[in-house]
Amino acid sequence: MAAGLAALPLAPACAVRPLLLRFSHVVAPDTPKGQMALQFQQLVAQRSAGRIRVEVYPDSQLYGDEDELEALRLGAVELLAPSLSKFGPAGLPEFEVFDLPFLFDDLEQVHRVTQGELGRRLLARLSRQQMLGLGFMDNGFKQMSASRPLRVPADFRGLRLRVQASRVLVAQMRALGAEPVVLPFGETRRALASGVVDGAENPISNFMTQGLHELQRDLTLTRHGYLGYAIVSHPRFWDSLPAADRELLRQALAEAIAFGNHVSAALDRAALERLRRLPGLRVHELDPAERAALKQAAQPVYRNFEQRVGPELLAEVRRAAARD
Ligand code: LMR
């Protein structure tokens, strides 16, 4: 043993071990989140001259929805970007406000919440569950898919629709008349392929990059809810970094998020155009009366969740969203 150790080459005194950040996420590399993570990796490599390394693990390769927050707590990863829907079950019910159906009409409204003072306060609240919130990022608005059009509540009856583990989303599907099935993102495609579920709600980029157009005949452009992310680290890890590295990482992340938001807006349009041209998929637009009927059917969700989310927070979100 001693001889073996003696044979090991000694590291030169000046060698500095690169700092490693493992960034795990559940979607494909060619999604807004996947692209943001790769952009962040590249910026950090350039600006630290290779001293800080970011390893990106997409597609639930390392951890999935069920265990990624635990992995962060245990120090098995340093960065995550869970969708906002994943924070409610983690003990942060105020984040469920983002799941409320038909709350936002467009991304400008969302940004007035996430990119302002209220957004900063919400990120700060992540510390209650040992997370450091570093920023918000968009994916986009969700659309409904199944193998029938989903225009009015009667169309939802009898369908099992996959949702994320969010009580609001479960209630939303029930209010619309469907049966919600909670599944991790990484299991959604298989569940659709095997008939465990009949449909799902997804932003266009997730729908396309998971190949769900190969399994679903109808995509209805309901734009009924927002899907965005909070990028989080662990305070223990973050506080252990030299101030200059924290600054470098924050700056690179801010730029990567701006890039990701740009990708999100562009991909939402481009992927929809591609989907519209696919012979096997029918894309349906809602007319205003149909959208109003869905919105009306979803209203009980507000009555049930206002207390849980916090009536003041909901009012604040509405005020911020409406501000010009
Ligand atoms: C989902 O589970 O549908 C999404 O949160 C996946 C993602 O990260 O975009």
Short mmCIF file of C-alpha atoms in Angstrom, two decimals, residues 97-98 100-116 118-119 122 138 141 223-224 226 291 295 302 316-324:
data_model
loop_
_atom_site.label_atom_id
_atom_site.label_comp_id
_atom_site.label_asym_id
_atom_site.label_seq_id
_atom_site.Cartn_x
_atom_site.Cartn_y
_atom_site.Cartn_z
CA VAL A 97 -49.43 31.09 -8.72
CA PHE A 98 -47.62 30.59 -12.05
CA LEU A 100 -53.06 29.22 -12.44
CA PRO A 101 -54.85 28.76 -15.77
CA PHE A 102 -55.38 31.80 -17.99
CA LEU A 103 -53.64 34.12 -15.52
CA PHE A 104 -51.31 35.66 -18.11
CA ASP A 105 -52.20 36.68 -21.66
CA ASP A 106 -48.66 37.08 -22.98
CA LEU A 107 -44.98 36.96 -22.06
CA GLU A 108 -44.82 40.71 -21.43
CA GLN A 109 -47.23 40.23 -18.54
CA VAL A 110 -45.17 37.35 -17.18
CA HIS A 111 -41.96 39.40 -17.40
CA ARG A 112 -43.48 42.27 -15.46
CA VAL A 113 -43.75 39.77 -12.61
CA THR A 114 -40.60 37.69 -13.01
CA GLN A 115 -38.20 40.45 -14.01
CA GLY A 116 -39.23 43.03 -11.43
CA LEU A 118 -41.82 40.84 -7.12
CA GLY A 119 -39.73 38.31 -9.04
CA LEU A 122 -40.07 35.25 -5.02
CA ASP A 138 -39.27 31.24 -20.07
CA PHE A 141 -47.29 29.00 -23.05
CA ARG A 223 -52.22 28.97 -24.51
CA HIS A 224 -53.92 28.33 -21.20
CA TYR A 226 -47.31 29.60 -18.62
CA ARG A 291 -61.20 30.14 -25.30
CA LYS A 295 -61.34 30.01 -19.16
CA TYR A 302 -58.94 30.15 -8.36
CA GLU A 316 -49.82 41.54 -6.45
CA VAL A 317 -49.10 39.29 -9.42
CA ARG A 318 -52.22 40.56 -11.16
CA ARG A 319 -51.27 44.18 -10.51
CA ALA A 320 -47.71 43.68 -11.70
CA ALA A 321 -48.85 41.81 -14.83
CA ALA A 322 -51.32 44.54 -15.72
CA ARG A 323 -48.89 47.42 -15.23
CA ASP A 324 -47.86 49.16 -18.45
#
